């Protein structure tokens, strides 16, 4: 029983750092996906093809996925 | 999309257009002859795209394999690592988040590789050769040279895969300060060389009457 407060403290320290790292990774990933989205637009301006709208949509999908990840990190953990 | 301009008729040269059309694929192909919907930045009014090329599809196998391994790895590795007690049993919330993070990362990896393959293109028009290169998210390069500036064009095929799938390097040497071009791993390099030579001959014929 004497170890309990100490264990709880370790648990919350680990939990805090896991959450902090995951939030940081998700934010970096979100910035990265925004750069990818910008890149797709830039690439499509250099070469217009039939596939360009689909690729732009995919880049938006990536941003949405990462935003969901960030939301889940905040809510679930 | 602008109107599609038919390339100039070439006099006095053997046409390879039939062979080019025969080898041409769809919008996801690495080799497209006279593509209807392709238009590049800086394309002129009277210019028509004759060839739109990318690296051969076979050259994508390494990153596709890596992507496949990364996709199937978690369901195989995680239970094994739990059994061997290499990692602790994760809470369901953390497991969900880590799984999503992993697959988003894999998706981004595959998507980026596809983008680099799809937008790294080599274009031959009736006026110019164009090389659009994307090296990274922050580094791109676009080189252009007039057909009339081209001095020599060669095809090099090295390796078993290149011979088997008919792809290789097309080197284009240009006069003056115009950059030299390397069309790396393009399908049907001999046909590309023939077409560029045909265009070079057409340019010479066009300029001959004006010569003293």
Short mmCIF file of N, CA, C and O in Angstrom, two decimals, chain B residues 135-188:
data_model
loop_
_atom_site.label_atom_id
_atom_site.label_comp_id
_atom_site.label_asym_id
_atom_site.label_seq_id
_atom_site.Cartn_x
_atom_site.Cartn_y
_atom_site.Cartn_z
N UNK B 135 11.95 16.79 -56.58
CA UNK B 135 12.90 16.01 -55.77
C UNK B 135 12.40 15.81 -54.35
O UNK B 135 12.65 14.80 -53.72
N UNK B 136 11.75 16.82 -53.80
CA UNK B 136 11.21 16.72 -52.44
C UNK B 136 10.06 17.72 -52.34
O UNK B 136 9.70 18.35 -53.32
N UNK B 137 9.54 17.85 -51.14
CA UNK B 137 8.42 18.78 -50.96
C UNK B 137 8.84 20.23 -51.24
O UNK B 137 8.03 21.07 -51.56
N UNK B 138 10.13 20.50 -51.12
CA UNK B 138 10.60 21.89 -51.27
C UNK B 138 11.55 22.10 -52.43
O UNK B 138 12.13 23.16 -52.57
N UNK B 139 11.76 21.08 -53.25
CA UNK B 139 12.73 21.19 -54.33
C UNK B 139 12.14 20.69 -55.65
O UNK B 139 11.82 19.52 -55.78
N UNK B 140 11.98 21.60 -56.58
CA UNK B 140 11.47 21.22 -57.90
C UNK B 140 12.31 21.88 -58.98
O UNK B 140 12.99 22.88 -58.74
N UNK B 141 12.26 21.31 -60.17
CA UNK B 141 13.06 21.82 -61.27
C UNK B 141 12.32 21.60 -62.58
O UNK B 141 11.79 20.51 -62.81
N UNK B 142 12.30 22.61 -63.42
CA UNK B 142 11.64 22.46 -64.72
C UNK B 142 12.62 22.94 -65.79
O UNK B 142 13.06 24.08 -65.76
N UNK B 143 12.98 22.06 -66.72
CA UNK B 143 13.92 22.41 -67.78
C UNK B 143 13.23 22.28 -69.13
O UNK B 143 12.46 21.35 -69.35
N UNK B 144 13.55 23.22 -70.01
CA UNK B 144 12.96 23.20 -71.35
C UNK B 144 14.05 23.45 -72.39
O UNK B 144 15.00 24.20 -72.12
N UNK B 145 13.90 22.86 -73.55
CA UNK B 145 14.82 23.16 -74.67
C UNK B 145 14.07 23.02 -75.99
O UNK B 145 13.22 22.14 -76.15
N UNK B 146 14.37 23.92 -76.89
CA UNK B 146 13.76 23.86 -78.22
C UNK B 146 14.29 22.64 -78.97
O UNK B 146 15.45 22.26 -78.80
N UNK B 147 13.43 22.05 -79.79
CA UNK B 147 13.85 20.90 -80.60
C UNK B 147 15.05 21.31 -81.48
O UNK B 147 15.98 20.54 -81.69
N UNK B 148 15.02 22.57 -81.98
CA UNK B 148 16.09 23.05 -82.86
C UNK B 148 17.44 23.12 -82.16
O UNK B 148 18.49 23.17 -82.81
N UNK B 149 17.43 23.15 -80.82
CA UNK B 149 18.68 23.23 -80.05
C UNK B 149 19.29 21.84 -79.78
O UNK B 149 20.40 21.75 -79.27
N UNK B 150 18.51 20.80 -80.08
CA UNK B 150 19.00 19.45 -79.77
C UNK B 150 20.07 19.05 -80.80
O UNK B 150 19.88 19.19 -82.00
N UNK B 151 21.20 18.56 -80.29
CA UNK B 151 22.29 18.14 -81.17
C UNK B 151 22.35 16.63 -81.32
O UNK B 151 22.67 16.11 -82.38
N UNK B 152 22.09 15.94 -80.22
CA UNK B 152 22.20 14.49 -80.27
C UNK B 152 21.24 13.86 -79.28
O UNK B 152 20.97 14.43 -78.22
N UNK B 153 20.73 12.69 -79.63
CA UNK B 153 19.83 11.99 -78.73
C UNK B 153 20.16 10.50 -78.75
O UNK B 153 20.37 9.92 -79.83
N UNK B 154 20.27 9.90 -77.57
CA UNK B 154 20.67 8.50 -77.47
C UNK B 154 19.79 7.75 -76.47
O UNK B 154 19.28 8.36 -75.52
N UNK B 155 19.68 6.45 -76.69
CA UNK B 155 18.96 5.60 -75.74
C UNK B 155 19.93 4.60 -75.14
O UNK B 155 20.75 4.03 -75.85
N UNK B 156 19.85 4.43 -73.83
CA UNK B 156 20.73 3.47 -73.14
C UNK B 156 19.85 2.54 -72.30
O UNK B 156 19.04 3.01 -71.50
N UNK B 157 20.03 1.25 -72.51
CA UNK B 157 19.30 0.27 -71.69
C UNK B 157 20.31 -0.61 -70.97
O UNK B 157 21.14 -1.25 -71.61
N UNK B 158 20.26 -0.60 -69.67
CA UNK B 158 21.19 -1.40 -68.87
C UNK B 158 20.41 -2.27 -67.89
O UNK B 158 19.51 -1.78 -67.21
N UNK B 159 20.73 -3.55 -67.84
CA UNK B 159 20.11 -4.43 -66.84
C UNK B 159 19.06 -5.34 -67.43
O UNK B 159 18.51 -5.10 -68.50
N UNK B 160 18.79 -6.40 -66.67
CA UNK B 160 17.84 -7.42 -67.11
C UNK B 160 16.42 -6.85 -67.14
O UNK B 160 15.69 -7.03 -68.11
N UNK B 161 16.06 -6.15 -66.06
CA UNK B 161 14.69 -5.60 -65.99
C UNK B 161 14.42 -4.61 -67.11
O UNK B 161 13.35 -4.60 -67.70
N UNK B 162 15.43 -3.78 -67.40
CA UNK B 162 15.28 -2.77 -68.47
C UNK B 162 15.06 -3.45 -69.81
O UNK B 162 14.24 -2.99 -70.61
N UNK B 163 15.77 -4.54 -70.04
CA UNK B 163 15.61 -5.28 -71.29
C UNK B 163 14.27 -5.99 -71.34
O UNK B 163 13.59 -6.00 -72.37
N UNK B 164 13.90 -6.56 -70.20
CA UNK B 164 12.67 -7.35 -70.12
C UNK B 164 11.43 -6.47 -70.30
O UNK B 164 10.50 -6.83 -71.01
N UNK B 165 11.43 -5.32 -69.65
CA UNK B 165 10.26 -4.44 -69.70
C UNK B 165 10.42 -3.27 -70.67
O UNK B 165 9.55 -2.41 -70.74
N UNK B 166 11.51 -3.26 -71.40
CA UNK B 166 11.77 -2.25 -72.41
C UNK B 166 11.70 -0.82 -71.85
O UNK B 166 10.81 -0.05 -72.22
N UNK B 167 12.59 -0.53 -70.94
CA UNK B 167 12.71 0.85 -70.49
C UNK B 167 14.19 1.22 -70.37
O UNK B 167 15.05 0.32 -70.35
N UNK B 168 14.48 2.49 -70.33
CA UNK B 168 15.88 2.89 -70.25
C UNK B 168 16.04 4.39 -70.18
O UNK B 168 15.08 5.13 -69.96
N UNK B 169 17.28 4.80 -70.39
CA UNK B 169 17.64 6.21 -70.27
C UNK B 169 17.73 6.84 -71.67
O UNK B 169 18.37 6.27 -72.56
N UNK B 170 17.10 7.97 -71.83
CA UNK B 170 17.23 8.73 -73.08
C UNK B 170 18.01 9.99 -72.76
O UNK B 170 17.58 10.78 -71.91
N UNK B 171 19.17 10.14 -73.38
CA UNK B 171 19.98 11.34 -73.12
C UNK B 171 19.85 12.28 -74.32
O UNK B 171 19.95 11.86 -75.47
N UNK B 172 19.63 13.52 -74.02
CA UNK B 172 19.45 14.54 -75.06
C UNK B 172 20.50 15.62 -74.85
O UNK B 172 20.51 16.29 -73.81
N UNK B 173 21.38 15.78 -75.82
CA UNK B 173 22.41 16.82 -75.72
C UNK B 173 21.97 18.03 -76.52
O UNK B 173 21.53 17.90 -77.67
N UNK B 174 22.09 19.17 -75.89
CA UNK B 174 21.62 20.39 -76.54
C UNK B 174 22.79 21.37 -76.77
O UNK B 174 23.81 21.30 -76.09
N UNK B 175 22.56 22.28 -77.69
CA UNK B 175 23.60 23.27 -78.01
C UNK B 175 23.48 24.47 -77.08
O UNK B 175 22.43 24.71 -76.49
N UNK B 176 24.56 25.19 -76.97
CA UNK B 176 24.55 26.44 -76.19
C UNK B 176 24.37 26.21 -74.71
O UNK B 176 24.84 25.23 -74.15
N UNK B 177 23.65 27.15 -74.10
CA UNK B 177 23.50 27.10 -72.65
C UNK B 177 22.28 26.30 -72.20
O UNK B 177 22.03 26.17 -71.00
N UNK B 178 21.54 25.78 -73.18
CA UNK B 178 20.37 24.96 -72.82
C UNK B 178 20.84 23.71 -72.09
O UNK B 178 21.90 23.17 -72.40
N UNK B 179 20.09 23.28 -71.08
CA UNK B 179 20.55 22.13 -70.30
C UNK B 179 20.45 20.82 -71.09
O UNK B 179 19.63 20.71 -72.01
N UNK B 180 21.31 19.88 -70.75
CA UNK B 180 21.17 18.54 -71.31
C UNK B 180 20.08 17.82 -70.54
O UNK B 180 19.85 18.10 -69.37
N UNK B 181 19.45 16.86 -71.19
CA UNK B 181 18.32 16.17 -70.57
C UNK B 181 18.60 14.69 -70.41
O UNK B 181 19.19 14.07 -71.29
N UNK B 182 18.17 14.17 -69.29
CA UNK B 182 18.19 12.73 -69.07
C UNK B 182 16.77 12.29 -68.76
O UNK B 182 16.24 12.64 -67.70
N UNK B 183 16.18 11.54 -69.67
CA UNK B 183 14.86 10.96 -69.41
C UNK B 183 15.12 9.59 -68.79
O UNK B 183 15.42 8.64 -69.48
N UNK B 184 15.00 9.51 -67.48
CA UNK B 184 15.41 8.30 -66.75
C UNK B 184 14.29 7.26 -66.70
O UNK B 184 13.16 7.59 -66.36
N UNK B 185 14.66 6.03 -67.04
CA UNK B 185 13.75 4.86 -66.93
C UNK B 185 12.46 5.02 -67.73
O UNK B 185 11.41 4.53 -67.30
N UNK B 186 12.52 5.70 -68.87
CA UNK B 186 11.29 5.87 -69.65
C UNK B 186 11.02 4.62 -70.49
O UNK B 186 11.95 3.97 -70.97
N UNK B 187 9.75 4.27 -70.66
CA UNK B 187 9.42 3.11 -71.49
C UNK B 187 9.76 3.36 -72.96
O UNK B 187 9.71 4.51 -73.42
N UNK B 188 10.06 2.31 -73.67
CA UNK B 188 10.32 2.33 -75.12
C UNK B 188 11.32 3.44 -75.53
O UNK B 188 10.98 4.31 -76.35
#
